[in-house]
Amino acid sequence: MHFLSSLLLAASCVVFGWQAPAAAEDKPDTVRIGFQKSSTLITVLKTQGKLDAALQKIGVSVKWNEFTSGPPMLEALNIGAIDLTADVADTVPIFAQAAGAKMIYVAQEAPSPTAQAILIPATSELKSPAELKGKRVALTKGTGGHYLLLATLAKAGLTFKDIQPVYLGQADCRAAFERGSVDAWVTWDPYLSAGEIQAGARVLADGKDVALYQRYYLAATAFATARPDVLAVIFDELHAAGKWVKDNPQAAAELLKPIWGLDTKIIEQANGRRSYDVRLPSTNNLVDQQVIADTFFKEQLLPKPVDVKSADIWHRGS
């Protein structure tokens, strides 16, 4: 894990050029935002230019940085290469907290349990998660799908040691899945819907009654201290974007189609599973985070216990 983190740190430094985090007494006029393919609301705001326009009114510009998934995005936040992350799965902040990242929870999306799932080929004879014992399962380490797999196995009376995990990025997960190199693939939308519609994959199990799949927006503590006004603008724009996507599913799909390179049918299905209900975080809302942290530590996938309650939470107006 240390070696992987070192590689991600090095890659982040090379790609972005390391910069020291903003000091509390500074008032930076640029916010560096990290996002990934599944960062729907940030992608909508970026494409429409609404966030740029809203922040320009208070003299702030935006620098956009795209990542392959949540874990390297949090690595970049940890070293000061970005100031704020778009939504990441609930597991990602826990690993960052374990690494001592100086971060703050800014917002969260309400649960979307069916927006992540364990997929199997259409021809697979597997009928229940209990039959995953001894099977090769493709997943991306430290993601929401990782916890979904752990929780699903536990419910089926299995442990992580009962399967053969194959850690890959999502593009490589799908390639391995379609080649038949793995027996199952743990993924999330829009990869999930693409796998179902394009590859004919079947859902073996999703997060219903197992994993809430809440997604969080996080900021570097120094930036949040220096520019709470920026966080307020971003929160308001995210909340409005969430309502727009849910109220205008076809228009949202058409907007995202050229960016995601997916058919509108896939995008509409994916967006239909996500809540996109952006809320302010609270200590009570982090209770489920503690369950996830304890699960990863029990499976020896975290280097030390994590007390989620000790994490910083942004309070609007502070």
PDB file of C-alpha atoms in Angstrom, residues 14-317:
ATOM      1  CA  VAL A  14       4.575  14.937 -12.447  1.00  0.00           C
ATOM      2  CA  VAL A  15       1.157  15.629 -13.927  1.00  0.00           C
ATOM      3  CA  PHE A  16       0.178  18.667 -11.917  1.00  0.00           C
ATOM      4  CA  GLY A  17       3.405  20.169 -10.679  1.00  0.00           C
ATOM      5  CA  TRP A  18       3.523  20.300  -6.912  1.00  0.00           C
ATOM      6  CA  GLN A  19       2.358  23.475  -5.230  1.00  0.00           C
ATOM      7  CA  ALA A  20       2.190  24.147  -1.528  1.00  0.00           C
ATOM      8  CA  PRO A  21      -1.346  24.205  -0.101  1.00  0.00           C
ATOM      9  CA  ALA A  22      -2.834  27.648   0.412  1.00  0.00           C
ATOM     10  CA  ALA A  23      -1.950  29.110   3.789  1.00  0.00           C
ATOM     11  CA  ALA A  24      -4.872  30.197   5.922  1.00  0.00           C
ATOM     12  CA  GLU A  25      -3.817  33.839   5.739  1.00  0.00           C
ATOM     13  CA  ASP A  26      -3.751  33.772   1.935  1.00  0.00           C
ATOM     14  CA  LYS A  27      -6.836  34.277  -0.182  1.00  0.00           C
ATOM     15  CA  PRO A  28      -6.204  32.343  -3.408  1.00  0.00           C
ATOM     16  CA  ASP A  29      -8.011  33.572  -6.508  1.00  0.00           C
ATOM     17  CA  THR A  30      -7.926  30.155  -8.218  1.00  0.00           C
ATOM     18  CA  VAL A  31      -9.622  26.937  -7.119  1.00  0.00           C
ATOM     19  CA  ARG A  32      -8.145  23.710  -8.490  1.00  0.00           C
ATOM     20  CA  ILE A  33     -10.898  21.114  -8.818  1.00  0.00           C
ATOM     21  CA  GLY A  34     -10.320  17.409  -9.376  1.00  0.00           C
ATOM     22  CA  PHE A  35     -12.977  15.271 -11.054  1.00  0.00           C
ATOM     23  CA  GLN A  36     -13.456  11.856 -12.663  1.00  0.00           C
ATOM     24  CA  LYS A  37     -15.741  10.317 -15.273  1.00  0.00           C
ATOM     25  CA  SER A  38     -18.466   9.551 -12.752  1.00  0.00           C
ATOM     26  CA  SER A  39     -18.413  13.133 -11.400  1.00  0.00           C
ATOM     27  CA  THR A  40     -21.695  13.960 -13.096  1.00  0.00           C
ATOM     28  CA  LEU A  41     -22.621  17.239 -11.446  1.00  0.00           C
ATOM     29  CA  ILE A  42     -19.165  18.781 -11.706  1.00  0.00           C
ATOM     30  CA  THR A  43     -19.023  17.666 -15.356  1.00  0.00           C
ATOM     31  CA  VAL A  44     -22.377  19.318 -16.022  1.00  0.00           C
ATOM     32  CA  LEU A  45     -21.263  22.563 -14.378  1.00  0.00           C
ATOM     33  CA  LYS A  46     -17.931  22.498 -16.204  1.00  0.00           C
ATOM     34  CA  THR A  47     -19.590  21.898 -19.567  1.00  0.00           C
ATOM     35  CA  GLN A  48     -22.279  24.533 -19.073  1.00  0.00           C
ATOM     36  CA  GLY A  49     -19.730  27.022 -17.746  1.00  0.00           C
ATOM     37  CA  LYS A  50     -22.005  27.825 -14.814  1.00  0.00           C
ATOM     38  CA  LEU A  51     -19.482  27.255 -12.050  1.00  0.00           C
ATOM     39  CA  ASP A  52     -16.810  29.291 -13.810  1.00  0.00           C
ATOM     40  CA  ALA A  53     -19.302  32.133 -14.271  1.00  0.00           C
ATOM     41  CA  ALA A  54     -20.524  32.034 -10.666  1.00  0.00           C
ATOM     42  CA  LEU A  55     -16.983  32.080  -9.265  1.00  0.00           C
ATOM     43  CA  GLN A  56     -15.859  34.860 -11.590  1.00  0.00           C
ATOM     44  CA  LYS A  57     -18.378  37.085  -9.809  1.00  0.00           C
ATOM     45  CA  ILE A  58     -16.251  36.831  -6.667  1.00  0.00           C
ATOM     46  CA  GLY A  59     -12.968  37.094  -8.549  1.00  0.00           C
ATOM     47  CA  VAL A  60     -12.070  33.394  -8.607  1.00  0.00           C
ATOM     48  CA  SER A  61     -11.076  31.267 -11.598  1.00  0.00           C
ATOM     49  CA  VAL A  62     -11.204  27.477 -11.923  1.00  0.00           C
ATOM     50  CA  LYS A  63      -8.458  25.059 -12.945  1.00  0.00           C
ATOM     51  CA  TRP A  64      -9.836  21.642 -13.904  1.00  0.00           C
ATOM     52  CA  ASN A  65      -7.896  18.391 -13.334  1.00  0.00           C
ATOM     53  CA  GLU A  66      -9.267  15.024 -14.489  1.00  0.00           C
ATOM     54  CA  PHE A  67      -8.456  11.724 -12.729  1.00  0.00           C
ATOM     55  CA  THR A  68      -9.164   8.069 -13.471  1.00  0.00           C
ATOM     56  CA  SER A  69     -10.794   7.420 -10.083  1.00  0.00           C
ATOM     57  CA  GLY A  70     -11.207   8.737  -6.545  1.00  0.00           C
ATOM     58  CA  PRO A  71      -8.044   7.407  -4.822  1.00  0.00           C
ATOM     59  CA  PRO A  72      -5.491   9.283  -6.983  1.00  0.00           C
ATOM     60  CA  MET A  73      -7.679  12.384  -6.706  1.00  0.00           C
ATOM     61  CA  LEU A  74      -7.363  12.252  -2.913  1.00  0.00           C
ATOM     62  CA  GLU A  75      -3.614  11.700  -3.251  1.00  0.00           C
ATOM     63  CA  ALA A  76      -3.476  14.951  -5.210  1.00  0.00           C
ATOM     64  CA  LEU A  77      -5.544  16.732  -2.545  1.00  0.00           C
ATOM     65  CA  ASN A  78      -3.227  15.375   0.138  1.00  0.00           C
ATOM     66  CA  ILE A  79      -0.071  16.806  -1.469  1.00  0.00           C
ATOM     67  CA  GLY A  80      -1.649  20.156  -2.321  1.00  0.00           C
ATOM     68  CA  ALA A  81      -1.984  19.624  -6.080  1.00  0.00           C
ATOM     69  CA  ILE A  82      -5.728  20.379  -5.996  1.00  0.00           C
ATOM     70  CA  ASP A  83      -7.983  22.299  -3.603  1.00  0.00           C
ATOM     71  CA  LEU A  84     -11.284  20.461  -3.956  1.00  0.00           C
ATOM     72  CA  THR A  85     -12.495  17.105  -5.211  1.00  0.00           C
ATOM     73  CA  ALA A  86     -15.651  16.366  -7.091  1.00  0.00           C
ATOM     74  CA  ASP A  87     -17.714  13.554  -5.637  1.00  0.00           C
ATOM     75  CA  VAL A  88     -15.818  10.457  -4.557  1.00  0.00           C
ATOM     76  CA  ALA A  89     -17.219   7.233  -3.161  1.00  0.00           C
ATOM     77  CA  ASP A  90     -17.638   6.907   0.590  1.00  0.00           C
ATOM     78  CA  THR A  91     -14.560   4.686   0.970  1.00  0.00           C
ATOM     79  CA  VAL A  92     -12.103   7.175  -0.532  1.00  0.00           C
ATOM     80  CA  PRO A  93     -12.065   9.787   2.294  1.00  0.00           C
ATOM     81  CA  ILE A  94     -11.453   6.998   4.800  1.00  0.00           C
ATOM     82  CA  PHE A  95      -8.217   5.955   3.116  1.00  0.00           C
ATOM     83  CA  ALA A  96      -7.222   9.603   2.859  1.00  0.00           C
ATOM     84  CA  GLN A  97      -7.931  10.131   6.560  1.00  0.00           C
ATOM     85  CA  ALA A  98      -5.831   7.070   7.391  1.00  0.00           C
ATOM     86  CA  ALA A  99      -2.990   8.669   5.430  1.00  0.00           C
ATOM     87  CA  GLY A 100      -3.287  11.855   7.495  1.00  0.00           C
ATOM     88  CA  ALA A 101      -4.707  14.045   4.736  1.00  0.00           C
ATOM     89  CA  LYS A 102      -5.662  17.562   5.870  1.00  0.00           C
ATOM     90  CA  MET A 103      -9.131  17.579   4.349  1.00  0.00           C
ATOM     91  CA  ILE A 104     -12.657  18.654   5.169  1.00  0.00           C
ATOM     92  CA  TYR A 105     -16.026  17.194   4.161  1.00  0.00           C
ATOM     93  CA  VAL A 106     -17.828  19.914   2.176  1.00  0.00           C
ATOM     94  CA  ALA A 107     -20.923  18.175   0.790  1.00  0.00           C
ATOM     95  CA  GLN A 108     -22.436  14.782   0.201  1.00  0.00           C
ATOM     96  CA  GLU A 109     -24.889  13.179  -2.183  1.00  0.00           C
ATOM     97  CA  ALA A 110     -27.725  11.187  -0.663  1.00  0.00           C
ATOM     98  CA  PRO A 111     -27.428   7.380  -0.966  1.00  0.00           C
ATOM     99  CA  SER A 112     -27.539   5.683  -4.379  1.00  0.00           C
ATOM    100  CA  PRO A 113     -27.201   1.977  -3.456  1.00  0.00           C
ATOM    101  CA  THR A 114     -28.134   0.557  -6.868  1.00  0.00           C
ATOM    102  CA  ALA A 115     -25.608   2.745  -8.716  1.00  0.00           C
ATOM    103  CA  GLN A 116     -22.860   0.205  -7.990  1.00  0.00           C
ATOM    104  CA  ALA A 117     -22.960  -3.535  -8.447  1.00  0.00           C
ATOM    105  CA  ILE A 118     -21.144  -6.810  -8.983  1.00  0.00           C
ATOM    106  CA  LEU A 119     -21.515  -7.819 -12.622  1.00  0.00           C
ATOM    107  CA  ILE A 120     -21.234 -11.294 -14.131  1.00  0.00           C
ATOM    108  CA  PRO A 121     -21.253 -12.375 -17.796  1.00  0.00           C
ATOM    109  CA  ALA A 122     -24.603 -13.189 -19.374  1.00  0.00           C
ATOM    110  CA  THR A 123     -23.487 -16.834 -19.708  1.00  0.00           C
ATOM    111  CA  SER A 124     -22.289 -17.140 -16.096  1.00  0.00           C
ATOM    112  CA  GLU A 125     -23.743 -19.946 -13.992  1.00  0.00           C
ATOM    113  CA  LEU A 126     -23.339 -17.938 -10.775  1.00  0.00           C
ATOM    114  CA  LYS A 127     -26.660 -17.400  -9.033  1.00  0.00           C
ATOM    115  CA  SER A 128     -25.699 -15.823  -5.690  1.00  0.00           C
ATOM    116  CA  PRO A 129     -22.776 -13.975  -4.079  1.00  0.00           C
ATOM    117  CA  ALA A 130     -22.026 -17.090  -2.004  1.00  0.00           C
ATOM    118  CA  GLU A 131     -20.876 -18.736  -5.235  1.00  0.00           C
ATOM    119  CA  LEU A 132     -18.075 -16.175  -5.629  1.00  0.00           C
ATOM    120  CA  LYS A 133     -15.905 -18.351  -3.376  1.00  0.00           C
ATOM    121  CA  GLY A 134     -12.646 -19.088  -5.174  1.00  0.00           C
ATOM    122  CA  LYS A 135     -13.596 -16.852  -8.119  1.00  0.00           C
ATOM    123  CA  ARG A 136     -11.522 -14.103  -9.722  1.00  0.00           C
ATOM    124  CA  VAL A 137     -13.174 -10.719  -9.137  1.00  0.00           C
ATOM    125  CA  ALA A 138     -11.997  -7.531 -10.874  1.00  0.00           C
ATOM    126  CA  LEU A 139     -12.238  -4.313  -8.858  1.00  0.00           C
ATOM    127  CA  THR A 140     -10.529  -0.976  -8.296  1.00  0.00           C
ATOM    128  CA  LYS A 141      -8.818  -0.800  -4.923  1.00  0.00           C
ATOM    129  CA  GLY A 142     -10.123   1.614  -2.300  1.00  0.00           C
ATOM    130  CA  THR A 143     -13.300   2.535  -4.188  1.00  0.00           C
ATOM    131  CA  GLY A 144     -16.933   2.293  -3.209  1.00  0.00           C
ATOM    132  CA  GLY A 145     -17.093  -0.946  -5.168  1.00  0.00           C
ATOM    133  CA  HIS A 146     -14.380  -2.353  -2.928  1.00  0.00           C
ATOM    134  CA  TYR A 147     -16.587  -1.888   0.124  1.00  0.00           C
ATOM    135  CA  LEU A 148     -19.635  -3.201  -1.755  1.00  0.00           C
ATOM    136  CA  LEU A 149     -17.709  -6.417  -2.406  1.00  0.00           C
ATOM    137  CA  LEU A 150     -16.600  -6.731   1.232  1.00  0.00           C
ATOM    138  CA  ALA A 151     -20.138  -6.154   2.543  1.00  0.00           C
ATOM    139  CA  THR A 152     -21.708  -8.499   0.002  1.00  0.00           C
ATOM    140  CA  LEU A 153     -19.256 -11.268   0.820  1.00  0.00           C
ATOM    141  CA  ALA A 154     -19.868 -10.826   4.555  1.00  0.00           C
ATOM    142  CA  LYS A 155     -23.617 -11.085   4.052  1.00  0.00           C
ATOM    143  CA  ALA A 156     -23.032 -14.305   2.124  1.00  0.00           C
ATOM    144  CA  GLY A 157     -20.878 -15.717   4.926  1.00  0.00           C
ATOM    145  CA  LEU A 158     -17.590 -15.214   3.086  1.00  0.00           C
ATOM    146  CA  THR A 159     -14.497 -13.116   3.690  1.00  0.00           C
ATOM    147  CA  PHE A 160     -12.263 -11.263   1.270  1.00  0.00           C
ATOM    148  CA  LYS A 161      -9.765 -14.121   1.525  1.00  0.00           C
ATOM    149  CA  ASP A 162     -12.342 -16.473  -0.002  1.00  0.00           C
ATOM    150  CA  ILE A 163     -12.052 -14.825  -3.419  1.00  0.00           C
ATOM    151  CA  GLN A 164      -9.206 -13.945  -5.775  1.00  0.00           C
ATOM    152  CA  PRO A 165      -9.208 -10.116  -6.088  1.00  0.00           C
ATOM    153  CA  VAL A 166      -7.818  -8.684  -9.317  1.00  0.00           C
ATOM    154  CA  TYR A 167      -7.006  -5.007  -8.778  1.00  0.00           C
ATOM    155  CA  LEU A 168      -7.369  -2.971 -11.965  1.00  0.00           C
ATOM    156  CA  GLY A 169      -8.582   0.414 -13.172  1.00  0.00           C
ATOM    157  CA  GLN A 170     -12.148   0.351 -14.454  1.00  0.00           C
ATOM    158  CA  ALA A 171     -11.207   0.318 -18.154  1.00  0.00           C
ATOM    159  CA  ASP A 172      -8.933  -2.666 -17.535  1.00  0.00           C
ATOM    160  CA  CYS A 173     -11.596  -4.308 -15.362  1.00  0.00           C
ATOM    161  CA  ARG A 174     -14.009  -4.236 -18.265  1.00  0.00           C
ATOM    162  CA  ALA A 175     -11.386  -5.532 -20.699  1.00  0.00           C
ATOM    163  CA  ALA A 176     -10.579  -8.438 -18.382  1.00  0.00           C
ATOM    164  CA  PHE A 177     -14.294  -9.095 -17.886  1.00  0.00           C
ATOM    165  CA  GLU A 178     -15.012  -9.197 -21.611  1.00  0.00           C
ATOM    166  CA  ARG A 179     -11.988 -11.458 -22.267  1.00  0.00           C
ATOM    167  CA  GLY A 180     -13.247 -13.902 -19.666  1.00  0.00           C
ATOM    168  CA  SER A 181     -10.116 -13.437 -17.534  1.00  0.00           C
ATOM    169  CA  VAL A 182     -12.253 -12.789 -14.451  1.00  0.00           C
ATOM    170  CA  ASP A 183     -15.521 -14.235 -13.208  1.00  0.00           C
ATOM    171  CA  ALA A 184     -17.039 -11.002 -11.934  1.00  0.00           C
ATOM    172  CA  TRP A 185     -16.504  -7.254 -12.100  1.00  0.00           C
ATOM    173  CA  VAL A 186     -17.301  -4.727  -9.366  1.00  0.00           C
ATOM    174  CA  THR A 187     -18.189  -1.360 -10.812  1.00  0.00           C
ATOM    175  CA  TRP A 188     -20.343   1.767 -10.572  1.00  0.00           C
ATOM    176  CA  ASP A 189     -22.284   4.013 -12.930  1.00  0.00           C
ATOM    177  CA  PRO A 190     -21.842   4.967 -15.697  1.00  0.00           C
ATOM    178  CA  TYR A 191     -19.502   1.952 -16.131  1.00  0.00           C
ATOM    179  CA  LEU A 192     -22.226  -0.251 -14.626  1.00  0.00           C
ATOM    180  CA  SER A 193     -24.905   0.727 -17.128  1.00  0.00           C
ATOM    181  CA  ALA A 194     -22.419   0.546 -19.987  1.00  0.00           C
ATOM    182  CA  GLY A 195     -21.476  -2.985 -18.951  1.00  0.00           C
ATOM    183  CA  GLU A 196     -25.106  -4.058 -18.825  1.00  0.00           C
ATOM    184  CA  ILE A 197     -26.230  -2.477 -22.083  1.00  0.00           C
ATOM    185  CA  GLN A 198     -23.097  -2.802 -24.210  1.00  0.00           C
ATOM    186  CA  ALA A 199     -21.593  -6.020 -22.849  1.00  0.00           C
ATOM    187  CA  GLY A 200     -24.811  -7.773 -21.849  1.00  0.00           C
ATOM    188  CA  ALA A 201     -23.593  -8.233 -18.283  1.00  0.00           C
ATOM    189  CA  ARG A 202     -25.944  -9.263 -15.477  1.00  0.00           C
ATOM    190  CA  VAL A 203     -26.115  -7.883 -11.942  1.00  0.00           C
ATOM    191  CA  LEU A 204     -25.243 -10.534  -9.367  1.00  0.00           C
ATOM    192  CA  ALA A 205     -25.726  -8.102  -6.472  1.00  0.00           C
ATOM    193  CA  ASP A 206     -25.978  -4.350  -5.980  1.00  0.00           C
ATOM    194  CA  GLY A 207     -25.752  -2.161  -2.908  1.00  0.00           C
ATOM    195  CA  LYS A 208     -29.384  -2.423  -1.835  1.00  0.00           C
ATOM    196  CA  ASP A 209     -29.529  -3.323   1.876  1.00  0.00           C
ATOM    197  CA  VAL A 210     -25.728  -3.714   1.871  1.00  0.00           C
ATOM    198  CA  ALA A 211     -23.908  -0.496   0.941  1.00  0.00           C
ATOM    199  CA  LEU A 212     -25.493   2.951   0.829  1.00  0.00           C
ATOM    200  CA  TYR A 213     -22.972   4.352  -1.677  1.00  0.00           C
ATOM    201  CA  GLN A 214     -22.914   7.977  -0.580  1.00  0.00           C
ATOM    202  CA  ARG A 215     -20.552  10.227  -2.498  1.00  0.00           C
ATOM    203  CA  TYR A 216     -18.637  13.101  -0.899  1.00  0.00           C
ATOM    204  CA  TYR A 217     -17.042  16.378  -1.970  1.00  0.00           C
ATOM    205  CA  LEU A 218     -13.897  17.269  -0.061  1.00  0.00           C
ATOM    206  CA  ALA A 219     -11.611  20.283   0.189  1.00  0.00           C
ATOM    207  CA  ALA A 220      -8.110  20.864   1.467  1.00  0.00           C
ATOM    208  CA  THR A 221      -8.399  22.264   4.985  1.00  0.00           C
ATOM    209  CA  ALA A 222      -6.169  25.251   4.216  1.00  0.00           C
ATOM    210  CA  PHE A 223      -8.253  26.233   1.190  1.00  0.00           C
ATOM    211  CA  ALA A 224     -11.533  25.810   3.083  1.00  0.00           C
ATOM    212  CA  THR A 225     -10.192  28.077   5.835  1.00  0.00           C
ATOM    213  CA  ALA A 226      -9.031  30.696   3.357  1.00  0.00           C
ATOM    214  CA  ARG A 227     -12.043  30.681   0.998  1.00  0.00           C
ATOM    215  CA  PRO A 228     -15.283  29.555   2.648  1.00  0.00           C
ATOM    216  CA  ASP A 229     -17.061  31.902   0.237  1.00  0.00           C
ATOM    217  CA  VAL A 230     -15.825  29.765  -2.674  1.00  0.00           C
ATOM    218  CA  LEU A 231     -17.157  26.622  -1.006  1.00  0.00           C
ATOM    219  CA  ALA A 232     -20.552  28.299  -0.559  1.00  0.00           C
ATOM    220  CA  VAL A 233     -20.758  29.129  -4.265  1.00  0.00           C
ATOM    221  CA  ILE A 234     -19.693  25.627  -5.268  1.00  0.00           C
ATOM    222  CA  PHE A 235     -22.231  24.027  -2.920  1.00  0.00           C
ATOM    223  CA  ASP A 236     -25.089  26.136  -4.299  1.00  0.00           C
ATOM    224  CA  GLU A 237     -24.128  25.336  -7.895  1.00  0.00           C
ATOM    225  CA  LEU A 238     -23.845  21.614  -7.157  1.00  0.00           C
ATOM    226  CA  HIS A 239     -27.259  21.598  -5.478  1.00  0.00           C
ATOM    227  CA  ALA A 240     -28.829  23.362  -8.461  1.00  0.00           C
ATOM    228  CA  ALA A 241     -27.085  21.036 -10.932  1.00  0.00           C
ATOM    229  CA  GLY A 242     -28.397  17.996  -9.070  1.00  0.00           C
ATOM    230  CA  LYS A 243     -31.972  19.235  -9.390  1.00  0.00           C
ATOM    231  CA  TRP A 244     -31.459  20.049 -13.081  1.00  0.00           C
ATOM    232  CA  VAL A 245     -30.131  16.569 -13.927  1.00  0.00           C
ATOM    233  CA  LYS A 246     -33.040  14.831 -12.185  1.00  0.00           C
ATOM    234  CA  ASP A 247     -35.650  17.192 -13.662  1.00  0.00           C
ATOM    235  CA  ASN A 248     -34.181  17.037 -17.187  1.00  0.00           C
ATOM    236  CA  PRO A 249     -32.935  13.476 -17.764  1.00  0.00           C
ATOM    237  CA  GLN A 250     -32.926  13.654 -21.562  1.00  0.00           C
ATOM    238  CA  ALA A 251     -31.214  17.040 -21.739  1.00  0.00           C
ATOM    239  CA  ALA A 252     -28.624  15.895 -19.195  1.00  0.00           C
ATOM    240  CA  ALA A 253     -27.946  12.737 -21.207  1.00  0.00           C
ATOM    241  CA  GLU A 254     -27.499  14.738 -24.403  1.00  0.00           C
ATOM    242  CA  LEU A 255     -25.119  17.101 -22.620  1.00  0.00           C
ATOM    243  CA  LEU A 256     -23.000  14.244 -21.255  1.00  0.00           C
ATOM    244  CA  LYS A 257     -23.082  12.068 -24.390  1.00  0.00           C
ATOM    245  CA  PRO A 258     -20.092  13.608 -26.226  1.00  0.00           C
ATOM    246  CA  ILE A 259     -18.099  13.924 -23.006  1.00  0.00           C
ATOM    247  CA  TRP A 260     -18.621  10.387 -21.753  1.00  0.00           C
ATOM    248  CA  GLY A 261     -18.715   8.830 -25.212  1.00  0.00           C
ATOM    249  CA  LEU A 262     -21.795   6.820 -24.254  1.00  0.00           C
ATOM    250  CA  ASP A 263     -25.275   6.471 -25.744  1.00  0.00           C
ATOM    251  CA  THR A 264     -28.016   8.531 -24.133  1.00  0.00           C
ATOM    252  CA  LYS A 265     -29.819   5.312 -23.111  1.00  0.00           C
ATOM    253  CA  ILE A 266     -26.831   4.311 -20.998  1.00  0.00           C
ATOM    254  CA  ILE A 267     -26.499   7.763 -19.463  1.00  0.00           C
ATOM    255  CA  GLU A 268     -30.193   8.041 -18.624  1.00  0.00           C
ATOM    256  CA  GLN A 269     -30.106   4.645 -16.909  1.00  0.00           C
ATOM    257  CA  ALA A 270     -26.975   5.587 -14.974  1.00  0.00           C
ATOM    258  CA  ASN A 271     -28.356   8.963 -13.898  1.00  0.00           C
ATOM    259  CA  GLY A 272     -31.631   7.353 -12.903  1.00  0.00           C
ATOM    260  CA  ARG A 273     -29.801   5.323 -10.255  1.00  0.00           C
ATOM    261  CA  ARG A 274     -27.958   8.258  -8.713  1.00  0.00           C
ATOM    262  CA  SER A 275     -29.719  10.524  -6.222  1.00  0.00           C
ATOM    263  CA  TYR A 276     -27.792  13.720  -7.092  1.00  0.00           C
ATOM    264  CA  ASP A 277     -29.330  15.160  -3.926  1.00  0.00           C
ATOM    265  CA  VAL A 278     -26.523  17.393  -2.637  1.00  0.00           C
ATOM    266  CA  ARG A 279     -26.583  18.008   1.099  1.00  0.00           C
ATOM    267  CA  LEU A 280     -24.426  19.569   3.768  1.00  0.00           C
ATOM    268  CA  PRO A 281     -22.491  16.920   5.698  1.00  0.00           C
ATOM    269  CA  SER A 282     -23.003  16.369   9.415  1.00  0.00           C
ATOM    270  CA  THR A 283     -21.507  14.188  12.124  1.00  0.00           C
ATOM    271  CA  ASN A 284     -24.636  12.023  12.083  1.00  0.00           C
ATOM    272  CA  ASN A 285     -24.248  11.451   8.357  1.00  0.00           C
ATOM    273  CA  LEU A 286     -20.734  10.085   8.924  1.00  0.00           C
ATOM    274  CA  VAL A 287     -21.901   7.185  11.081  1.00  0.00           C
ATOM    275  CA  ASP A 288     -22.011   4.950   8.027  1.00  0.00           C
ATOM    276  CA  GLN A 289     -18.466   6.020   7.205  1.00  0.00           C
ATOM    277  CA  GLN A 290     -17.310   4.499  10.489  1.00  0.00           C
ATOM    278  CA  VAL A 291     -18.856   1.149   9.560  1.00  0.00           C
ATOM    279  CA  ILE A 292     -16.919   1.210   6.293  1.00  0.00           C
ATOM    280  CA  ALA A 293     -13.672   2.160   8.041  1.00  0.00           C
ATOM    281  CA  ASP A 294     -14.069  -0.627  10.599  1.00  0.00           C
ATOM    282  CA  THR A 295     -14.786  -3.145   7.843  1.00  0.00           C
ATOM    283  CA  PHE A 296     -11.637  -2.282   5.909  1.00  0.00           C
ATOM    284  CA  PHE A 297      -9.510  -2.396   9.047  1.00  0.00           C
ATOM    285  CA  LYS A 298     -10.942  -5.777  10.057  1.00  0.00           C
ATOM    286  CA  GLU A 299      -9.956  -7.127   6.636  1.00  0.00           C
ATOM    287  CA  GLN A 300      -6.448  -5.681   7.157  1.00  0.00           C
ATOM    288  CA  LEU A 301      -6.937  -3.345   4.192  1.00  0.00           C
ATOM    289  CA  LEU A 302      -6.309  -0.224   6.283  1.00  0.00           C
ATOM    290  CA  PRO A 303      -2.963   0.284   8.050  1.00  0.00           C
ATOM    291  CA  LYS A 304      -4.630   1.543  11.247  1.00  0.00           C
ATOM    292  CA  PRO A 305      -8.072   2.188  12.748  1.00  0.00           C
ATOM    293  CA  VAL A 306      -9.790   5.365  11.556  1.00  0.00           C
ATOM    294  CA  ASP A 307     -11.999   7.501  13.794  1.00  0.00           C
ATOM    295  CA  VAL A 308     -14.284   9.145  11.256  1.00  0.00           C
ATOM    296  CA  LYS A 309     -15.749  11.493  13.901  1.00  0.00           C
ATOM    297  CA  SER A 310     -12.381  13.226  14.108  1.00  0.00           C
ATOM    298  CA  ALA A 311     -12.656  14.348  10.478  1.00  0.00           C
ATOM    299  CA  ASP A 312     -13.356  18.022   9.805  1.00  0.00           C
ATOM    300  CA  ILE A 313     -16.790  18.989   8.506  1.00  0.00           C
ATOM    301  CA  TRP A 314     -17.552  22.267   6.756  1.00  0.00           C
ATOM    302  CA  HIS A 315     -20.222  24.372   8.432  1.00  0.00           C
ATOM    303  CA  ARG A 316     -21.705  26.955   6.144  1.00  0.00           C
ATOM    304  CA  GLY A 317     -21.237  30.479   7.363  1.00  0.00           C
TER     305      GLY A 317
END
